[in-house]
Amino acid sequence: MKNLFKLFSIIILIITLNPNSFAAEKVEYLKTDWSFKGLFGKFDRASLQRGYQVYTEVCASCHSMKYLSYRNLAEPGGPEFSEAQAKAIAASFEVTDGPNSDGEMFIRPGKLSDKFVMPYDNVKAAQAANGGAYPPDMSVLVKARGGGVDYIYSLLQGYEEAPSNVSLDDGVYYNKYMYGNKIRMAAPLSDGLVEYGDGTNATVEQMSKDVTTFLMWSAEPHLESRHQMGFKAIVYLIILTVLVYFSMKRIWSRVESEV
Amino acid sequence: MSDHDYRPKSKVGQWFNDRLPLLTLANHLTDYPTPKNLNYWWTFGGILTFCLITQIVTGLTLAMHYIAHADMAFESVEHIMRDVNYGWLIRYIHANGASMFFLAVYIHIFRSLFYGSYKAPREIIWIIGIIIYLLMMAAAFMGYVLPWGQMSFWGATVITNLFSAIPLVGEGIVTWLWGGYSVDNPTLTRFFTLHYLIPFLILGLVVLHIWALHVPGNNNPVGIDIKKPSKDTVPFHPYIVIKDGFALLMFMIVFAFFVFYAPNILGHADNYIEANPMVTPAHIVPEWYLLPFYAILRSVPDKLLGVVAMLSAILILAVLPWLDTSKIRSAVFRPLYKQFYWILVADVLILGYVGAMPAEGLYLLIARVATAYYFLHFLVILPVLGFKEKTLPVPLSITEPVLGGSPNLAAARNKESKIE
C-alpha cells in the first residue's frame, strides 16, 4: 500500500504540472457562487432563462450562437422552457428557407429545429459592422477562454476609465480583465438594461451572472447529466474496487507474499 | 513454458486445438509463471492494454460521426458533443484517454528504468516498447489536430515545419506532408487516415511486446533471474489477474474523475476556437505529455540541431540496454544509480515545466541545463556507473535467504515488502 501511496502522489504531481496551470494569466477574476460547479452541480433554471433573455436582447445583436437550435431551449438540463414557449421563441425569428418549388428563397417564422438565427450573413459583414473586429460566436465561448466562466463574468463587469498612461483609439475600450486591457466591445450591460419577467433586479452583476450561466450551458449542454452519471460511475467504481481488494487479499493469502 | 503439451479435455476442444492451438495459448497465458514479488508499478502493462482498447473503441465510435474536412471538422465535433447520444461521454473519454494513456506509459517506462527491465535478455521487449511509444506520440499528435481548433492547426503547423530543418530537401518534404503549401484540408484528411491506422499498428506491436516478454518472463523488483515455475512464482491467473484488476480499477477512478468532473482541464482553451490561418495564438504549446521534448527542441538555438536533439532524446532510449553497463538490474541494489535515477525523474519533470513556459530568459537557461543533463545521464553517467559503482549483494532467489547472510536482505524486504 505504501507503493500505491507513492503512485498516487506522483499522479497528483503530474496533474498539477499540467500546462494550463502555468498558462493561467495572473489576474484575480471576480468570484461568484456558480450553481453548476461541484460534484452535484446543476444549472439554476431561472438564471438560465434570464440569461437567455440577456443573450437574446443584448448579445445576439452582434454575437452568433451557431451550434444551438431553438429546440435546445426546451430540452432537459437547459433553461427548460416549455415546448410552447420554445416554439413561440423560435417563431419570433425570421428564417430564410428554400429554395421552394419555384426556385425562390423565402422567409418564414422559425421552428424548433432551426439553428439560432445569425446576426450577420458572414464574417466579413460582422467585421464591417463592428469596426473590423469579429464578435466571436458564443456557443462554446466559455470553454474557449482561459479563465472560463469567471473570466466572462469578470469581463462583463471590468469596464472602467482607462488609466492616464493608456491611450485608446476610437472604438476601443478599457477593460481590466481583457487580455492586453483593450477591447473592441463597448460595455454591453448597464443597470436596468433588460426587464426581467420574474421581477429580479437587473443589475449589471445579476445580468453578468445570468448570461454567463447561460453561456456555460450553451457550451456544455449535457453538464448536468455528466455530473449525475459521474457520481454514479465513481461510486460504483469505488465499491467494486473495495470488493476486488478483499478478493485479492483472500486469493493472495494462499501464497507467502504480500500484495 | 512447459505447457506445450497441454490437451483440452473436450472432443471439440481437441479437434479445434489440433488445427489452431488457441486453447494451448490460453492455457499458457493462464499458467504463465509470474514472479510473486511484483509490486504495483508492474500493473501498468495491463492498464496500458486497457487504455489502448478504450481508445480504439471510443475512436471507432467517434469516427462514425466525425467529418474530416477543414470546413466541417470543428462543427462535427460540436455535433458529437451536443446531438449524438452520449457523444460528449465518448469524446471526453477519448480526449482524456490520451492523457491517461501517456500517464500510464510514463510510469511504465520509468518503472523499467528503475528496475533495469531493459537489460539482457529483455532488450527486444524494450525496443518494441520504444517503437510503440513513438507511434503513440504520432497518433496523439495527429489526433489533436482532428478537432481543427486553433491549437490543432498551429500545433500541426509548428510540428510539420520541423521537417523543413532537413538540409536541401526539407522544404519539399514539408510541402509533401501538407499536401499543399500550408496546413489545410489535405493535411487534415491524411492525418485522420493515419490516426485511424496507427492504433492497429500499436496493437500488433503490443502482441509482439507481450510475446517477447513471455520468452524470458517478467523481471521483478529484486531484478534477479528466477527459476520458473518455482516457489518464487505464481500462476498469472488468478494472482496477477486480480491484482492487475484492482490496480486498473484505481486507475479508472482517476480516469473517471477527469472525464466527468474536469474533462477540459488537460486541454488548451484555444482548441475550442475554430482553426483560423490568419490568427496565430499567443502561445503555441503541445499537449502536456510532449512538453519535455518540446523543451529540448527549443533549448537548442539552431533549428536543425534542435530537431536532432529532440529525436535523439527519444532514440537514445533504444540503445539504453548497451549504454547501461551495470550487470545488476534493480536500482534497489545500486545505491548510486538510485540517486541518479531520481535526479533524472526530476530533470524530465523540469523539462516538462519549462516546455510549457515561454522560451526566454531564465526558463531558456533552465531548459538548456536540463537538456544537457538528460544526455549526460544516458551518455556518460550510465556507462561509467556500471564500472565504478559498488553494488549491494543481490539475493539468490525471491524466497530463499541470501547466501552468506547478506546485510541487504532487510533492505530488500522493506523496499519491496514481499520477501518471506
XYZ file of C-alpha atoms in Angstrom:
679
model
C 0.000 0.000 0.000
C 2.978 2.284 0.510
C 3.732 1.957 -3.161
C 0.175 2.864 -4.017
C 0.514 5.990 -1.961
C 3.700 6.916 -3.818
C 1.998 6.188 -7.099
C -0.911 8.464 -6.350
C 1.335 11.275 -5.143
C 3.133 11.123 -8.476
C -0.130 11.131 -10.408
C -1.264 14.191 -8.471
C 2.100 15.851 -9.058
C 1.754 15.328 -12.794
C -1.800 16.632 -12.759
C -0.747 19.823 -11.033
C 2.042 20.181 -13.568
C -0.370 20.407 -16.492
C 0.336 23.328 -18.818
C -2.906 25.127 -18.084
C -1.910 25.674 -14.503
C 1.089 27.692 -15.679
C -0.532 29.332 -18.644
C -3.219 30.932 -16.491
C -2.940 34.693 -16.517
C -2.132 36.161 -13.165
C -5.313 38.224 -12.888
C -7.687 37.774 -9.988
C -11.103 37.250 -11.513
C -14.293 38.236 -9.762
C -15.830 35.268 -7.986
C -19.411 34.273 -7.540
C -21.103 31.082 -6.403
C -21.818 29.088 -9.559
C -24.577 26.567 -9.008
C -23.152 24.243 -11.687
C -19.782 23.662 -10.044
C -19.019 20.736 -7.804
C -19.930 17.080 -7.628
C -23.689 17.631 -7.908
C -23.574 20.961 -9.745
C -26.777 21.839 -11.608
C -27.865 24.869 -13.516
C -30.186 27.364 -11.894
C -33.181 27.181 -14.278
C -34.411 30.700 -13.535
C -30.910 32.077 -14.058
C -30.630 30.228 -17.386
C -33.954 31.660 -18.552
C -32.923 35.170 -17.521
C -29.540 34.560 -19.128
C -31.248 33.633 -22.375
C -33.192 36.885 -22.165
C -29.976 38.880 -21.735
C -28.323 36.984 -24.562
C -31.194 37.469 -26.974
C -31.901 41.111 -26.078
C -28.310 42.297 -25.730
C -25.606 39.955 -27.054
C -27.441 38.445 -30.006
C -27.419 41.661 -31.987
C -23.700 41.040 -32.639
C -22.785 37.573 -31.331
C -23.995 34.458 -33.125
C -24.620 31.123 -31.405
C -24.484 28.868 -34.389
C -24.344 25.438 -32.777
C -27.571 25.864 -30.821
C -31.087 25.147 -32.034
C -34.312 26.549 -30.602
C -35.293 23.016 -29.578
C -32.338 23.007 -27.150
C -34.144 25.649 -25.075
C -36.814 23.104 -24.141
C -34.501 20.138 -23.579
C -33.822 18.724 -20.102
C -30.758 20.102 -18.362
C -31.089 23.508 -20.027
C -33.312 26.560 -19.462
C -36.210 24.096 -19.796
C -38.670 26.487 -21.349
C -41.928 24.660 -22.047
C -42.262 23.387 -25.589
C -44.903 26.030 -26.276
C -42.566 28.767 -25.003
C -39.689 27.464 -27.105
C -41.939 27.329 -30.164
C -43.015 30.909 -29.539
C -39.377 31.976 -29.147
C -38.460 30.249 -32.411
C -41.437 31.775 -34.214
C -40.359 35.266 -33.188
C -37.332 34.923 -35.505
C -37.374 35.119 -39.270
C -35.587 32.289 -41.017
C -34.571 32.237 -44.657
C -35.536 28.896 -46.157
C -35.698 27.414 -49.595
C -35.397 27.201 -52.442
C -39.073 26.405 -52.912
C -40.527 24.676 -55.973
C -40.180 27.939 -57.910
C -36.518 28.104 -57.045
C -37.057 31.113 -54.786
C -35.711 31.610 -51.257
C -38.405 32.666 -48.832
C -38.751 33.945 -45.302
C -40.752 32.027 -42.715
C -41.086 32.064 -38.920
C -38.509 29.935 -37.074
C -39.205 26.353 -35.970
C -37.803 24.328 -33.072
C -35.446 22.502 -35.415
C -33.849 25.712 -36.699
C -30.408 26.784 -35.567
C -30.226 30.133 -33.766
C -30.518 32.866 -36.382
C -27.195 34.565 -37.078
C -26.957 38.349 -36.648
C -24.783 38.741 -39.749
C -24.675 36.933 -43.071
C -20.958 36.203 -42.844
C -17.752 37.064 -41.010
C -16.935 39.966 -43.328
C -20.335 41.548 -42.726
C -19.838 41.151 -38.966
C -16.410 42.790 -39.170
C -17.677 45.630 -41.326
C -20.401 46.400 -38.795
C -18.029 46.291 -35.817
C -15.044 48.381 -36.832
C -13.071 45.398 -38.116
C -13.441 43.246 -35.002
C -15.368 39.989 -35.328
C -17.719 39.354 -32.397
C -16.877 35.701 -31.599
C -19.527 33.022 -31.810
C -20.790 32.377 -28.286
C -21.711 28.679 -28.489
C -18.539 27.418 -26.800
C -17.112 30.755 -25.711
C -16.610 29.922 -22.028
C -14.606 26.832 -22.950
C -12.522 28.820 -25.416
C -11.227 31.296 -22.839
C -8.556 30.537 -20.243
C -10.467 31.700 -17.168
C -13.759 30.135 -18.299
C -16.926 31.409 -16.621
C -15.018 33.541 -14.113
C -13.280 35.328 -16.960
C -16.505 36.102 -18.856
C -18.271 37.118 -15.648
C -15.410 39.479 -14.750
C -15.007 40.854 -18.249
C -18.629 41.959 -18.365
C -18.041 43.973 -15.191
C -14.465 45.007 -15.921
C -15.060 48.224 -17.811
C -13.543 51.305 -16.236
C -11.849 54.576 -17.086
C -8.510 53.964 -18.787
C -5.506 54.896 -16.610
C -3.893 58.132 -17.764
C -0.893 56.321 -19.274
C -3.087 54.256 -21.613
C -4.281 55.915 -24.805
C -7.255 54.377 -26.558
C -8.152 54.599 -30.230
C -11.657 55.345 -31.373
C -13.964 52.400 -30.734
C -11.577 50.773 -28.283
C -12.461 50.459 -24.611
C -10.546 49.774 -21.448
C -11.334 46.574 -19.566
C -9.173 45.434 -16.706
C -9.798 41.711 -17.327
C -9.304 41.709 -21.094
C -6.017 40.327 -22.411
C -3.980 43.489 -23.073
C -6.773 45.526 -21.413
C -8.099 46.803 -24.749
C -11.429 45.612 -26.054
C -13.436 46.494 -29.148
C -16.773 45.871 -27.461
C -18.352 48.784 -25.614
C -19.646 47.956 -22.136
C -22.679 45.858 -23.116
C -24.565 45.962 -19.819
C -25.922 48.761 -17.686
C -28.281 48.608 -14.707
C -31.877 48.065 -15.750
C -30.975 47.349 -19.385
C -33.384 44.428 -19.545
C -36.606 43.978 -17.665
C -36.706 40.519 -16.105
C -40.105 38.834 -16.245
C -39.654 37.310 -12.786
C -39.053 40.656 -11.139
C -35.364 40.065 -10.415
C -33.479 43.342 -10.164
C -31.458 43.656 -13.381
C -28.165 44.943 -12.008
C -25.024 44.581 -14.124
C -23.781 41.967 -11.663
C -27.024 39.975 -11.857
C -27.157 40.112 -15.659
C -23.481 39.115 -15.912
C -24.114 36.119 -13.719
C -27.244 35.070 -15.609
C -25.794 35.419 -19.078
C -22.565 33.653 -18.067
C -24.617 30.782 -16.652
C -26.452 30.648 -19.961
C -23.143 30.577 -21.847
C -21.883 27.744 -19.645
C -24.964 25.752 -20.578
C -24.610 26.576 -24.272
C -21.002 25.338 -24.169
C -21.807 22.233 -22.088
C -25.473 21.378 -22.662
C -25.019 17.948 -21.065
C -23.222 19.189 -17.947
C -25.980 18.052 -15.584
C -26.191 14.517 -16.900
C -22.384 14.398 -16.896
C -22.286 15.254 -13.198
C -25.069 12.795 -12.375
C -23.506 9.970 -14.333
C -20.052 10.804 -12.977
C -21.168 10.483 -9.387
C -22.806 7.117 -10.051
C -19.812 5.867 -12.046
C -17.307 6.822 -9.366
C -19.365 5.394 -6.504
C -19.753 2.177 -8.500
C -16.022 2.031 -9.189
C -15.139 2.626 -5.546
C -17.466 -0.151 -4.337
C -16.110 -2.533 -6.961
C -12.537 -1.582 -6.066
C -13.145 -2.368 -2.398
C -14.716 -5.744 -3.254
C -11.877 -6.624 -5.604
C -9.390 -5.561 -2.941
C -10.784 -8.069 -0.463
C -10.964 -10.831 -3.085
C -7.366 -10.089 -3.949
C -6.301 -10.280 -0.288
C -8.069 -13.615 0.013
C -6.554 -15.081 -3.133
C -3.071 -13.903 -2.227
C -3.356 -15.276 1.290
C -2.691 -18.692 -0.292
C 0.883 -17.705 -1.134
C 3.599 -16.457 1.156
C 3.686 -12.991 -0.239
C 2.113 -9.653 0.362
C 0.065 -7.694 -2.093
C 6.656 -22.780 -20.836
C 6.335 -26.380 -20.075
C 2.723 -26.276 -21.165
C 3.166 -27.017 -24.871
C 1.833 -30.486 -24.272
C -1.467 -29.146 -22.979
C -4.539 -31.018 -24.317
C -8.079 -29.714 -23.935
C -10.435 -32.150 -22.235
C -13.397 -31.964 -24.597
C -13.507 -33.696 -28.003
C -14.443 -30.463 -29.789
C -11.705 -28.632 -27.953
C -9.135 -31.220 -29.039
C -10.355 -31.159 -32.627
C -10.096 -27.357 -32.744
C -6.848 -27.137 -30.817
C -5.088 -29.640 -33.081
C -5.864 -27.345 -36.009
C -5.313 -23.970 -34.265
C -3.741 -24.193 -30.807
C -5.572 -21.184 -29.371
C -6.529 -23.165 -26.284
C -2.893 -24.015 -25.704
C -2.191 -20.309 -25.877
C -4.994 -19.538 -23.426
C -3.602 -22.218 -21.152
C -0.143 -20.722 -21.427
C -1.486 -17.276 -20.508
C -3.354 -18.666 -17.502
C -0.454 -20.671 -16.135
C 2.252 -18.194 -17.119
C 4.604 -18.213 -14.120
C 4.971 -14.688 -12.788
C 7.342 -13.551 -10.019
C 5.305 -13.312 -6.869
C 7.030 -10.155 -5.659
C 5.830 -7.858 -8.453
C 4.712 -4.550 -6.962
C 2.038 -2.146 -8.207
C 4.411 -0.494 -10.654
C 4.086 -3.738 -12.641
C 0.347 -3.327 -13.069
C 0.721 -0.616 -15.680
C 1.210 -3.076 -18.522
C -2.346 -4.267 -18.055
C -3.557 -0.703 -17.551
C -1.925 0.291 -20.845
C -3.687 -2.529 -22.675
C -6.946 -1.223 -21.242
C -6.060 2.303 -22.427
C -5.332 1.096 -25.950
C -8.591 -0.839 -26.213
C -10.539 2.111 -24.782
C -9.005 4.471 -27.326
C -9.763 2.099 -30.191
C -13.383 1.508 -29.168
C -14.197 5.160 -28.454
C -12.220 6.217 -31.523
C -14.215 3.930 -33.811
C -17.447 5.397 -32.447
C -16.209 8.953 -32.912
C -15.091 8.185 -36.457
C -18.681 7.266 -37.307
C -19.792 10.838 -36.551
C -16.704 12.905 -37.259
C -16.217 14.606 -40.630
C -12.603 15.005 -41.735
C -12.976 18.235 -43.662
C -11.437 21.608 -42.852
C -14.830 23.332 -43.130
C -16.802 20.767 -41.157
C -14.452 19.100 -38.644
C -14.986 21.623 -35.847
C -18.732 21.622 -36.371
C -18.899 17.828 -36.471
C -17.128 17.692 -33.094
C -19.756 20.057 -31.687
C -22.404 17.837 -33.261
C -20.895 14.886 -31.375
C -20.859 16.895 -28.140
C -24.467 18.060 -28.480
C -26.607 15.793 -30.606
C -25.033 12.343 -30.717
C -26.381 10.170 -27.886
C -23.690 10.169 -25.183
C -21.351 11.702 -27.751
C -19.967 14.013 -25.055
C -19.097 10.968 -22.943
C -17.364 9.140 -25.766
C -15.404 12.190 -26.845
C -14.336 13.103 -23.316
C -13.224 9.515 -22.684
C -11.212 9.574 -25.904
C -9.649 13.001 -25.297
C -8.786 12.334 -21.649
C -7.936 8.738 -22.511
C -4.958 10.025 -24.480
C -3.639 11.787 -21.384
C -4.315 8.742 -19.208
C -2.524 6.568 -21.782
C 0.577 8.751 -21.581
C 0.423 8.999 -17.804
C 0.444 5.194 -17.672
C 3.155 4.799 -20.304
C 5.474 7.198 -18.477
C 5.016 5.257 -15.244
C 5.612 2.022 -17.200
C 8.821 3.395 -18.782
C 10.182 4.799 -15.544
C 9.420 1.515 -13.766
C 11.534 -0.202 -16.384
C 14.329 2.323 -15.841
C 14.275 1.826 -12.071
C 14.280 -1.961 -12.086
C 16.551 -2.385 -15.124
C 13.893 -4.273 -17.071
C 15.502 -3.232 -20.369
C 18.665 -5.253 -19.725
C 19.554 -8.634 -21.198
C 17.670 -10.756 -22.008
C 14.825 -8.230 -22.445
C 16.322 -5.775 -24.969
C 13.852 -6.658 -27.718
C 10.856 -6.109 -25.417
C 12.318 -2.717 -24.580
C 12.985 -1.696 -28.184
C 9.484 -2.723 -29.281
C 8.246 -0.627 -26.369
C 10.147 2.418 -27.636
C 8.617 1.956 -31.098
C 5.163 1.754 -29.515
C 5.906 4.939 -27.594
C 6.984 6.728 -30.801
C 3.807 5.599 -32.560
C 1.753 6.754 -29.580
C 3.256 10.218 -29.877
C 2.483 10.308 -33.595
C -1.087 9.127 -33.021
C -1.665 11.597 -30.192
C -0.280 14.491 -32.192
C -2.436 13.713 -35.223
C -5.472 13.113 -33.043
C -5.068 16.536 -31.506
C -5.215 18.051 -34.999
C -8.582 16.470 -35.862
C -10.941 18.816 -33.922
C -9.473 21.572 -36.114
C -9.259 24.138 -33.340
C -6.634 26.846 -33.118
C -4.122 24.659 -31.237
C -4.778 21.813 -33.683
C -3.962 23.975 -36.633
C -0.988 25.811 -35.193
C 0.417 22.763 -33.444
C 0.294 20.939 -36.770
C 1.976 23.901 -38.469
C 4.801 24.087 -35.925
C 5.484 20.346 -35.787
C 5.342 19.682 -39.527
C 7.570 22.710 -40.080
C 10.278 20.917 -38.103
C 10.934 18.812 -41.179
C 11.963 21.934 -43.076
C 15.134 21.853 -40.971
C 16.398 18.946 -43.080
C 19.009 20.379 -45.461
C 18.186 20.610 -49.201
C 15.008 18.548 -49.264
C 13.371 19.914 -46.098
C 11.007 22.384 -47.764
C 9.948 19.785 -50.312
C 9.215 17.265 -47.570
C 7.041 19.748 -45.702
C 5.009 20.518 -48.835
C 4.661 16.784 -49.406
C 3.497 16.221 -45.804
C 0.962 19.029 -46.044
C -0.303 18.048 -49.471
C -0.165 21.732 -50.325
C 1.548 24.953 -49.355
C 0.100 25.198 -45.865
C -1.715 23.031 -43.352
C -5.128 22.620 -44.932
C -7.788 20.108 -45.871
C -5.381 17.577 -47.461
C -3.319 17.640 -44.247
C -6.421 17.019 -42.167
C -7.630 14.065 -44.226
C -4.239 12.334 -44.228
C -3.816 12.909 -40.505
C -7.241 11.362 -39.958
C -6.285 8.341 -42.060
C -3.029 7.852 -40.181
C -4.639 8.499 -36.820
C -7.059 5.685 -37.633
C -4.270 3.357 -38.781
C -1.651 3.793 -36.058
C -3.600 2.267 -33.132
C -3.812 -1.011 -35.038
C -0.069 -0.934 -35.669
C 0.355 -0.357 -31.949
C -1.968 -3.276 -31.231
C 0.208 -5.552 -33.390
C 3.350 -4.343 -31.664
C 1.739 -4.880 -28.265
C 1.227 -8.529 -29.211
C 4.931 -8.759 -30.099
C 5.833 -6.878 -26.900
C 3.946 -9.443 -24.809
C 5.232 -12.358 -26.858
C 8.806 -11.184 -26.342
C 8.033 -10.755 -22.644
C 6.796 -14.312 -22.335
C 10.099 -15.738 -23.569
C 12.283 -14.731 -20.578
C 9.308 -13.912 -18.319
C 8.844 -10.817 -16.166
C 11.652 -9.007 -14.491
C 10.914 -8.345 -10.809
C 11.752 -5.784 -8.123
C 14.790 -7.776 -6.956
C 15.954 -7.907 -10.563
C 17.326 -11.457 -10.423
C 16.705 -14.359 -12.768
C 14.343 -16.803 -11.144
C 13.510 -20.409 -11.782
C 10.119 -20.831 -13.444
C 7.865 -22.217 -12.258
C 9.089 -22.373 -8.674
C 8.346 -21.133 -5.183
C 9.249 -17.708 -6.500
C 6.412 -17.614 -8.994
C 2.643 -17.623 -9.017
C 0.436 -18.516 -11.993
C -0.786 -15.467 -13.875
C -4.366 -16.430 -13.187
C -5.792 -15.723 -10.664
C -2.985 -13.963 -8.795
C -1.829 -11.377 -11.291
C -5.206 -11.040 -12.978
C -6.888 -9.927 -9.761
C -4.002 -7.680 -8.761
C -3.930 -6.003 -12.184
C -7.708 -5.718 -11.998
C -7.530 -3.995 -8.634
C -4.911 -1.527 -9.873
C -6.904 -0.932 -13.057
C -9.978 -0.029 -11.010
C -7.969 2.501 -9.001
C -6.728 3.931 -12.269
C -10.260 4.082 -13.648
C -11.378 6.158 -10.666
C -8.786 8.797 -11.558
C -9.779 8.471 -15.216
C -13.480 8.902 -14.391
C -12.749 11.956 -12.295
C -11.215 13.673 -15.307
C -13.920 12.567 -17.731
C -16.857 13.599 -15.559
C -15.581 16.496 -13.492
C -12.611 18.089 -15.280
C -12.893 16.999 -18.908
C -11.199 20.064 -20.379
C -8.529 20.730 -17.762
C -5.814 18.840 -19.655
C -6.604 20.502 -22.976
C -5.980 24.030 -24.120
C -8.841 26.559 -24.213
C -7.722 27.786 -27.643
C -8.758 24.476 -29.149
C -12.392 25.490 -28.699
C -11.757 28.286 -31.191
C -12.131 27.079 -34.752
C -8.856 26.981 -36.722
C -8.035 30.305 -38.327
C -4.907 30.508 -40.514
C -4.983 34.322 -40.202
C -4.717 34.470 -36.406
C -1.758 32.983 -34.513
C -2.359 32.119 -30.822
C -0.209 33.978 -28.269
C 1.486 30.764 -27.092
C 1.581 27.575 -29.095
C 2.039 24.694 -26.671
C 1.731 20.960 -27.294
C -0.176 18.628 -25.009
C 1.441 18.092 -21.603
C 2.892 14.687 -22.477
C 5.070 16.113 -25.250
C 6.366 19.091 -23.258
C 9.758 17.649 -22.169
C 10.691 17.026 -25.795
C 9.345 20.407 -26.818
C 11.650 21.968 -24.201
C 14.640 20.072 -25.628
C 13.731 21.218 -29.137
C 13.581 24.860 -28.133
C 16.673 24.811 -25.953
C 18.940 24.404 -28.979
C 19.400 27.693 -30.871
C 19.825 26.005 -34.259
C 16.647 24.611 -35.838
C 18.207 21.509 -37.383
C 20.243 20.689 -34.291
C 17.160 21.263 -32.163
C 15.234 18.675 -34.155
C 18.205 16.292 -33.968
C 18.406 16.790 -30.186
C 14.691 16.136 -29.769
C 14.773 12.956 -31.830
C 17.973 11.783 -30.127
C 16.343 12.260 -26.758
C 13.846 9.546 -27.697
C 16.061 7.326 -29.826
C 18.795 7.240 -27.195
C 16.396 5.111 -25.175
C 16.551 2.406 -27.850
C 20.271 1.843 -27.173
C 19.872 2.119 -23.424
C 20.466 -1.635 -22.856
C 24.008 -1.110 -24.159
C 24.628 2.280 -22.547
C 23.914 0.888 -19.105
C 26.972 -1.232 -18.390
C 25.926 -2.472 -14.963
C 25.244 -6.187 -14.605
C 22.822 -5.543 -11.747
C 19.263 -4.826 -12.879
C 17.361 -3.453 -9.932
C 18.148 0.002 -8.526
C 17.410 -1.497 -5.112
C 20.948 -2.892 -5.161
C 22.536 0.102 -6.891
C 22.811 2.898 -4.311
C 24.374 5.414 -6.702
C 22.191 4.644 -9.676
C 19.132 5.042 -7.492
C 20.109 8.628 -6.753
C 20.856 9.420 -10.377
C 17.528 7.826 -11.302
C 15.601 10.264 -9.150
C 17.649 13.165 -10.496
C 16.643 12.045 -13.991
C 12.966 11.938 -12.969
C 13.272 15.474 -11.596
C 15.134 16.535 -14.743
C 12.347 15.296 -17.015
C 9.682 16.981 -14.868
C 11.662 20.233 -15.022
C 11.900 19.881 -18.807
C 8.139 19.420 -18.926
C 7.648 22.526 -16.827
C 9.887 24.799 -18.903
C 8.366 23.323 -22.064
C 5.093 24.971 -21.081
C 6.739 28.337 -20.432
C 7.906 30.883 -22.986
C 11.412 30.045 -24.272
C 13.176 33.101 -22.892
C 15.332 34.331 -20.023
C 15.633 32.058 -17.012
C 13.312 29.413 -18.493
C 15.555 29.012 -21.502
C 18.627 28.707 -19.301
C 16.950 26.044 -17.153
C 15.832 24.199 -20.296
C 19.407 24.156 -21.595
C 20.889 22.876 -18.354
C 18.172 20.214 -18.064
C 18.655 19.151 -21.691
C 22.407 18.848 -21.181
C 21.847 16.800 -18.037
C 19.385 14.498 -19.820
C 22.033 13.495 -22.348
C 24.757 13.430 -19.701
C 22.727 10.874 -17.759
C 22.487 8.442 -20.643
C 25.790 9.055 -22.420
C 28.197 9.494 -19.507
C 26.726 8.691 -16.112
C 25.152 5.332 -17.015
C 28.169 3.830 -18.851
C 30.632 4.983 -16.180
C 28.427 3.988 -13.277
C 28.436 0.349 -14.405
C 32.177 0.167 -13.781
C 32.554 2.458 -10.787
C 29.522 1.684 -8.662
C 29.853 -0.592 -5.631
C 26.605 -2.538 -5.741
C 24.970 -4.280 -2.807
C 24.873 -8.094 -2.652
C 21.912 -9.498 -4.526
C 19.794 -12.331 -3.100
C 19.838 -15.636 -4.980
C 16.106 -16.018 -5.107
C 12.991 -14.239 -4.012
C 12.056 -16.777 -1.348
C 15.373 -18.179 -0.151
C 17.558 -16.336 2.320
C 20.533 -14.641 0.784
C 23.693 -16.708 0.611
C 26.261 -15.660 3.192
C 23.773 -13.622 5.194
C 23.656 -10.542 3.088
C 23.168 -7.341 5.075
C 20.862 -6.348 2.320
C 18.032 -8.756 2.910
C 16.281 -6.474 5.339
C 16.594 -3.583 2.957
C 15.177 -5.592 0.108
C 12.354 -6.802 2.303
C 11.415 -3.319 3.385
C 11.696 -1.875 -0.054
C 9.683 -4.411 -1.874
C 7.582 -5.630 1.037
C 7.463 -9.236 -0.014
C 10.411 -11.484 0.852
C 9.410 -14.137 3.348
